């Protein structure tokens, strides 16, 4: 049966760990391993309704390096914007493609697409989640810290899509996360409740960024205004100012704490240039790992779905 990755809840803890292991193997072998072409003859559709640099390019390169082909569709150029029902789009694309990565606003749309497709559907970011991002982030933490459990992860900033996927990962793997967000910008309550009710890991939400990063092993931030929230940028810039990840904040964390950001970053807003380029930043390795994790995901979903 085909498998989708729409949220991290689609994966068991063993699945997550296996994906990380495979991703690390891909990283070691790199693209030099031209013999391994498990997706030869297969085509991945990438349908994006929001901009992307990393996710699009890393999925494309991952697919090509695994021997497959890619077709990219800007959602606005498809008949979906002329009200073709998603159920019809899903059926038709299932006849051409072997898998789909989709980036759009509505999580519901991605779920409908998956429900009506006979091929794997991968969530490449919605307003609610960014599961593939957090999978490669977990790999980065494991590489840098040698473990995932027993660490304090501090999320500083907006309770957004990436934060939601972090909350899911915390519950699934039994991690420890403290999120500091301004009042009114907390993570979605249903997502929080489901994760807390799962009973694994510890999740707390507070408003003081200094308290959140106290003795943290990992500090993670993301943009203050996500894609689709551009009009709120000015207001958010004022409200989120105390949440900037700068040297003053990072000094409260453990001496060997690492700083992460999914990118794109706005230097001088959610993160200072000094921290982004500083010795604790693992952000560039983090971005690179997306390629290897996307290979692991494509291999898992598209080779095993035969
Ligand atoms: N981190 C991430 O998803 O980046 P892009 O928006 O460039 O894909
Ligand atoms: N929260 C950000 C993540 C970008 C990768 C956004 O949705 O714009």
Short mmCIF file of C-alpha atoms and ligand atoms in Angstrom, two decimals:
data_model
loop_
_atom_site.label_atom_id
_atom_site.label_comp_id
_atom_site.label_asym_id
_atom_site.label_seq_id
_atom_site.Cartn_x
_atom_site.Cartn_y
_atom_site.Cartn_z
CA UNK A 1 0.00 0.00 0.00
CA UNK A 2 1.25 3.47 -0.81
CA UNK A 3 2.48 5.61 2.07
CA UNK A 4 2.29 9.39 2.46
CA UNK A 5 4.15 11.84 4.69
CA UNK A 6 1.58 14.53 5.42
CA UNK A 7 2.54 15.10 9.05
CA UNK A 8 5.12 13.41 11.26
CA UNK A 9 2.26 11.41 12.80
CA UNK A 10 2.40 9.33 9.60
CA UNK A 11 5.67 7.89 10.91
CA UNK A 12 6.42 5.57 13.80
CA UNK A 13 9.49 6.34 15.92
CA UNK A 14 11.33 3.46 14.17
CA UNK A 15 10.48 4.98 10.76
CA UNK A 16 11.97 8.31 11.83
CA UNK A 17 15.15 6.68 13.10
CA UNK A 18 15.49 4.55 9.95
CA UNK A 19 15.09 7.63 7.75
CA UNK A 20 17.80 9.40 9.74
CA UNK A 21 20.12 6.39 9.40
CA UNK A 22 19.54 6.17 5.64
CA UNK A 23 20.04 9.90 5.28
CA UNK A 24 23.40 9.60 7.04
CA UNK A 25 24.38 6.78 4.68
CA UNK A 26 23.44 8.94 1.68
CA UNK A 27 25.51 11.76 3.13
CA UNK A 28 28.57 9.50 3.37
CA UNK A 29 28.19 8.03 -0.10
CA UNK A 30 27.25 11.39 -1.65
CA UNK A 31 26.42 11.71 -5.33
CA UNK A 32 29.58 9.81 -6.30
CA UNK A 33 27.61 6.59 -5.83
CA UNK A 34 26.34 6.57 -9.39
CA UNK A 35 25.59 2.85 -9.27
CA UNK A 36 22.64 3.27 -6.95
CA UNK A 37 19.66 4.23 -9.12
CA UNK A 38 16.61 2.70 -7.42
CA UNK A 39 14.18 5.25 -8.89
CA UNK A 40 15.18 4.81 -12.52
CA UNK A 41 12.13 5.17 -14.77
CA UNK A 42 10.10 6.93 -12.07
CA UNK A 43 8.94 10.53 -12.05
CA UNK A 44 8.33 12.82 -9.12
CA UNK A 45 5.88 15.70 -9.46
CA UNK A 46 6.71 18.80 -7.43
CA UNK A 47 3.66 21.06 -7.15
CA UNK A 48 4.38 24.29 -5.30
CA UNK A 49 2.00 27.12 -4.54
CA UNK A 50 4.53 29.02 -2.38
CA UNK A 51 8.15 29.99 -3.08
CA UNK A 52 10.99 27.60 -2.24
CA UNK A 53 14.73 27.38 -2.73
CA UNK A 54 15.91 24.51 -0.53
CA UNK A 55 12.96 22.13 -0.54
CA UNK A 56 12.40 22.31 -4.27
CA UNK A 57 16.04 22.03 -5.31
CA UNK A 58 16.96 19.34 -2.78
CA UNK A 59 13.97 17.16 -3.76
CA UNK A 60 14.80 17.64 -7.45
CA UNK A 61 18.47 16.78 -6.98
CA UNK A 62 17.60 13.86 -4.68
CA UNK A 63 15.29 12.40 -7.32
CA UNK A 64 17.80 12.87 -10.13
CA UNK A 65 20.65 11.35 -8.09
CA UNK A 66 18.46 8.32 -7.35
CA UNK A 67 17.99 7.84 -11.08
CA UNK A 68 14.50 9.29 -11.49
CA UNK A 69 12.99 12.25 -13.30
CA UNK A 70 11.19 15.33 -12.01
CA UNK A 71 8.46 17.59 -13.28
CA UNK A 72 7.86 20.90 -11.50
CA UNK A 73 4.48 22.60 -11.55
CA UNK A 74 3.79 26.00 -10.14
CA UNK A 75 0.29 25.45 -8.74
CA UNK A 76 -0.87 28.76 -10.20
CA UNK A 77 -0.14 27.46 -13.70
CA UNK A 78 -2.33 24.39 -13.23
CA UNK A 79 -6.06 23.96 -13.68
CA UNK A 80 -6.39 23.79 -9.89
CA UNK A 81 -6.53 27.60 -9.88
CA UNK A 82 -9.44 27.37 -12.34
CA UNK A 83 -11.38 25.27 -9.87
CA UNK A 84 -10.59 21.80 -11.17
CA UNK A 85 -11.49 19.67 -8.15
CA UNK A 86 -8.52 18.30 -6.25
CA UNK A 87 -10.02 14.83 -6.48
CA UNK A 88 -9.82 14.96 -10.31
CA UNK A 89 -6.29 16.39 -10.24
CA UNK A 90 -5.23 13.61 -7.87
CA UNK A 91 -6.64 10.86 -10.10
CA UNK A 92 -5.09 12.21 -13.27
CA UNK A 93 -1.65 12.88 -11.75
CA UNK A 94 -1.64 9.38 -10.26
CA UNK A 95 -1.69 8.07 -13.83
CA UNK A 96 1.40 10.04 -14.87
CA UNK A 97 3.58 10.28 -11.79
CA UNK A 98 5.08 7.96 -9.18
CA UNK A 99 5.06 10.44 -6.31
CA UNK A 100 4.16 14.04 -5.49
CA UNK A 101 5.76 16.66 -3.24
CA UNK A 102 3.31 19.45 -2.60
CA UNK A 103 3.78 22.86 -0.96
CA UNK A 104 0.68 24.94 -0.40
CA UNK A 105 -1.33 26.87 2.18
CA UNK A 106 -4.00 24.42 3.25
CA UNK A 107 -3.13 21.18 5.05
CA UNK A 108 -6.62 19.97 4.19
CA UNK A 109 -5.86 20.28 0.48
CA UNK A 110 -2.73 18.15 0.86
CA UNK A 111 -4.72 15.54 2.75
CA UNK A 112 -7.41 15.51 0.06
CA UNK A 113 -4.76 15.14 -2.63
CA UNK A 114 -3.24 12.19 -0.77
CA UNK A 115 -6.59 10.55 -0.09
CA UNK A 116 -7.49 10.60 -3.77
CA UNK A 117 -4.07 9.66 -5.18
CA UNK A 118 -2.79 6.14 -5.66
CA UNK A 119 0.82 7.39 -5.38
CA UNK A 120 2.76 8.68 -2.34
CA UNK A 121 2.19 12.32 -1.40
CA UNK A 122 4.80 14.24 0.58
CA UNK A 123 4.05 17.47 2.40
CA UNK A 124 6.70 20.01 1.36
CA UNK A 125 5.20 22.63 3.74
CA UNK A 126 1.73 23.91 4.53
CA UNK A 127 0.53 26.65 6.87
CA UNK A 128 0.30 23.93 9.54
CA UNK A 129 3.34 21.70 9.13
CA UNK A 130 6.79 21.22 7.59
CA UNK A 131 7.50 17.56 8.41
CA UNK A 132 10.43 16.94 6.02
CA UNK A 133 12.26 19.96 7.45
CA UNK A 134 12.12 18.56 10.96
CA UNK A 135 13.24 15.10 9.81
CA UNK A 136 16.47 16.54 8.43
CA UNK A 137 16.82 18.78 11.48
CA UNK A 138 16.70 15.70 13.71
CA UNK A 139 19.56 14.25 11.68
CA UNK A 140 21.56 17.45 12.16
CA UNK A 141 21.05 17.35 15.92
CA UNK A 142 22.04 13.68 16.09
CA UNK A 143 25.19 14.42 14.07
CA UNK A 144 26.17 17.36 16.24
CA UNK A 145 25.11 16.09 19.66
CA UNK A 146 25.34 12.32 19.27
CA UNK A 147 21.83 11.86 20.69
CA UNK A 148 18.29 13.19 20.53
CA UNK A 149 16.80 12.33 23.89
CA UNK A 150 18.03 14.03 27.04
CA UNK A 151 18.59 17.34 25.23
CA UNK A 152 16.76 20.59 25.87
CA UNK A 153 15.51 22.07 22.61
CA UNK A 154 14.44 25.72 22.80
CA UNK A 155 12.15 27.08 20.10
CA UNK A 156 12.22 30.90 20.06
CA UNK A 157 9.76 32.95 18.01
CA UNK A 158 6.53 32.17 16.21
CA UNK A 159 4.38 29.14 17.01
CA UNK A 160 4.26 28.33 13.30
CA UNK A 161 4.29 25.38 10.87
CA UNK A 162 7.88 24.36 11.68
CA UNK A 163 7.16 24.66 15.41
CA UNK A 164 4.12 22.40 14.95
CA UNK A 165 6.23 19.73 13.27
CA UNK A 166 8.74 20.06 16.13
CA UNK A 167 5.94 19.52 18.64
CA UNK A 168 4.92 16.37 16.75
CA UNK A 169 8.52 15.11 16.64
CA UNK A 170 8.87 15.73 20.38
CA UNK A 171 5.80 13.60 21.12
CA UNK A 172 6.72 10.81 18.69
CA UNK A 173 10.33 10.43 19.82
CA UNK A 174 9.98 11.45 23.47
CA UNK A 175 12.10 14.62 23.29
CA UNK A 176 12.15 17.75 25.45
CA UNK A 177 11.14 21.08 23.93
CA UNK A 178 10.42 24.49 25.43
CA UNK A 179 8.81 27.04 23.13
CA UNK A 180 8.94 30.78 23.82
CA UNK A 181 6.45 32.78 21.79
CA UNK A 182 4.81 36.18 22.25
CA UNK A 183 1.28 36.09 23.63
CA UNK A 184 -1.16 35.45 20.80
CA UNK A 185 1.45 33.66 18.67
CA UNK A 186 1.49 30.35 20.54
CA UNK A 187 1.33 27.06 18.64
CA UNK A 188 -2.06 25.65 17.65
CA UNK A 189 -3.83 24.32 20.75
CA UNK A 190 -5.14 21.14 19.07
CA UNK A 191 -1.66 20.22 17.86
CA UNK A 192 -0.26 20.85 21.35
CA UNK A 193 -3.01 18.86 23.06
CA UNK A 194 -2.62 15.85 20.78
CA UNK A 195 1.16 15.84 21.37
CA UNK A 196 0.85 16.23 25.14
CA UNK A 197 -1.89 13.57 25.35
CA UNK A 198 0.38 11.14 23.51
CA UNK A 199 2.29 11.05 26.80
CA UNK A 200 5.86 10.93 25.45
CA UNK A 201 8.36 13.74 25.77
CA UNK A 202 7.91 17.07 27.49
CA UNK A 203 6.50 20.14 25.82
CA UNK A 204 6.11 23.52 27.46
CA UNK A 205 5.08 26.86 26.05
CA UNK A 206 6.05 30.09 27.75
CA UNK A 207 6.62 33.69 26.80
CA UNK A 208 10.10 34.45 28.18
CA UNK A 209 12.81 33.64 25.59
CA UNK A 210 15.55 33.79 28.26
CA UNK A 211 13.79 31.20 30.37
CA UNK A 212 13.33 28.97 27.31
CA UNK A 213 17.01 29.03 26.31
CA UNK A 214 18.35 28.64 29.87
CA UNK A 215 20.71 25.62 29.71
CA UNK A 216 19.38 24.64 26.30
CA UNK A 217 21.37 22.31 24.03
CA UNK A 218 19.65 23.47 20.85
CA UNK A 219 18.20 26.89 20.03
CA UNK A 220 15.91 26.97 16.99
CA UNK A 221 14.29 29.96 15.37
CA UNK A 222 12.40 30.74 12.18
CA UNK A 223 11.03 33.81 10.42
CA UNK A 224 8.58 36.00 12.31
CA UNK A 225 6.21 36.24 9.33
CA UNK A 226 5.76 33.04 7.37
CA UNK A 227 4.77 32.80 3.73
CA UNK A 228 1.22 34.10 3.44
CA UNK A 229 1.67 36.47 6.41
CA UNK A 230 3.59 39.16 4.53
CA UNK A 231 1.02 41.84 5.38
CA UNK A 232 1.62 41.24 9.11
CA UNK A 233 5.38 41.66 8.78
CA UNK A 234 5.53 45.21 10.21
CA UNK A 235 3.39 44.41 13.25
CA UNK A 236 5.17 41.14 13.88
CA UNK A 237 8.59 42.85 13.65
CA UNK A 238 7.64 45.05 16.60
CA UNK A 239 6.03 42.31 18.67
CA UNK A 240 8.77 39.72 18.13
CA UNK A 241 11.75 42.05 18.74
CA UNK A 242 12.51 40.61 22.22
CA UNK A 243 12.68 37.15 20.63
CA UNK A 244 15.69 37.83 18.43
CA UNK A 245 18.28 35.07 18.70
CA UNK A 246 21.42 37.13 19.36
CA UNK A 247 24.58 36.69 21.45
CA UNK A 248 22.84 38.00 24.55
CA UNK A 249 20.18 35.29 24.34
CA UNK A 250 22.48 32.50 23.20
CA UNK A 251 24.79 33.16 26.19
CA UNK A 252 22.07 31.79 28.47
CA UNK A 253 22.19 28.40 26.81
CA UNK A 254 24.78 25.70 27.47
CA UNK A 255 28.32 26.58 26.37
CA UNK A 256 28.16 23.96 23.61
CA UNK A 257 24.63 24.80 22.46
CA UNK A 258 23.95 24.77 18.73
CA UNK A 259 21.79 27.28 16.86
CA UNK A 260 19.44 26.18 14.11
CA UNK A 261 17.24 27.95 11.56
CA UNK A 262 15.37 26.26 8.72
CA UNK A 263 16.07 29.26 6.42
CA UNK A 264 15.36 31.58 4.68
CA UNK A 265 16.64 33.89 7.44
CA UNK A 266 16.21 37.59 7.95
CA UNK A 267 19.46 38.76 9.48
CA UNK A 268 18.79 41.41 12.12
CA UNK A 269 15.23 40.23 12.70
CA UNK A 270 14.73 36.75 14.16
CA UNK A 271 18.50 36.09 14.20
CA UNK A 272 21.52 38.38 14.39
CA UNK A 273 24.17 38.16 11.71
CA UNK A 274 26.75 37.34 14.42
CA UNK A 275 24.84 34.27 15.59
CA UNK A 276 23.93 33.11 12.08
CA UNK A 277 27.59 33.22 11.02
CA UNK A 278 28.99 32.40 14.46
CA UNK A 279 30.65 29.24 15.82
CA UNK A 280 27.46 27.81 17.31
CA UNK A 281 25.48 27.99 14.08
CA UNK A 282 24.93 24.64 12.37
CA UNK A 283 22.56 26.24 9.88
CA UNK A 284 24.53 25.52 6.72
CA UNK A 285 24.97 21.84 7.56
CA UNK A 286 21.28 21.81 8.46
CA UNK A 287 20.38 23.09 5.00
CA UNK A 288 22.67 20.56 3.29
CA UNK A 289 21.11 17.67 5.18
CA UNK A 290 17.78 18.33 3.47
CA UNK A 291 19.21 16.74 0.32
CA UNK A 292 20.16 13.50 2.07
CA UNK A 293 16.93 13.27 4.04
CA UNK A 294 14.88 13.85 0.91
CA UNK A 295 16.74 10.98 -0.74
CA UNK A 296 15.89 8.79 2.24
CA UNK A 297 12.21 9.80 2.08
CA UNK A 298 11.93 9.23 -1.69
CA UNK A 299 13.67 5.86 -1.42
CA UNK A 300 11.38 4.82 1.41
CA UNK A 301 8.13 5.86 -0.23
CA UNK A 302 8.81 5.29 -3.91
CA UNK A 303 10.93 2.14 -3.91
CA UNK A 304 8.88 0.38 -1.26
CA UNK A 305 5.56 1.29 -2.89
CA UNK A 306 6.17 -1.04 -5.86
N1 LIG B 1 13.68 25.49 4.74
C1 LIG B 1 12.93 25.51 3.61
O1 LIG B 1 11.91 24.81 3.49
O2 LIG B 1 13.39 26.36 2.67
P1 LIG B 1 12.68 26.73 1.28
O3 LIG B 1 11.48 27.56 1.61
O4 LIG B 1 13.72 27.48 0.53
O5 LIG B 1 12.27 25.45 0.61
N1 LIG B 2 7.73 29.24 8.65
C1 LIG B 2 8.34 29.48 7.36
C2 LIG B 2 9.18 28.34 6.96
C3 LIG B 2 9.90 28.50 5.65
C4 LIG B 2 10.70 27.29 5.27
C5 LIG B 2 7.26 29.75 6.33
O1 LIG B 2 6.25 29.02 6.30
O2 LIG B 2 7.40 30.69 5.54
#
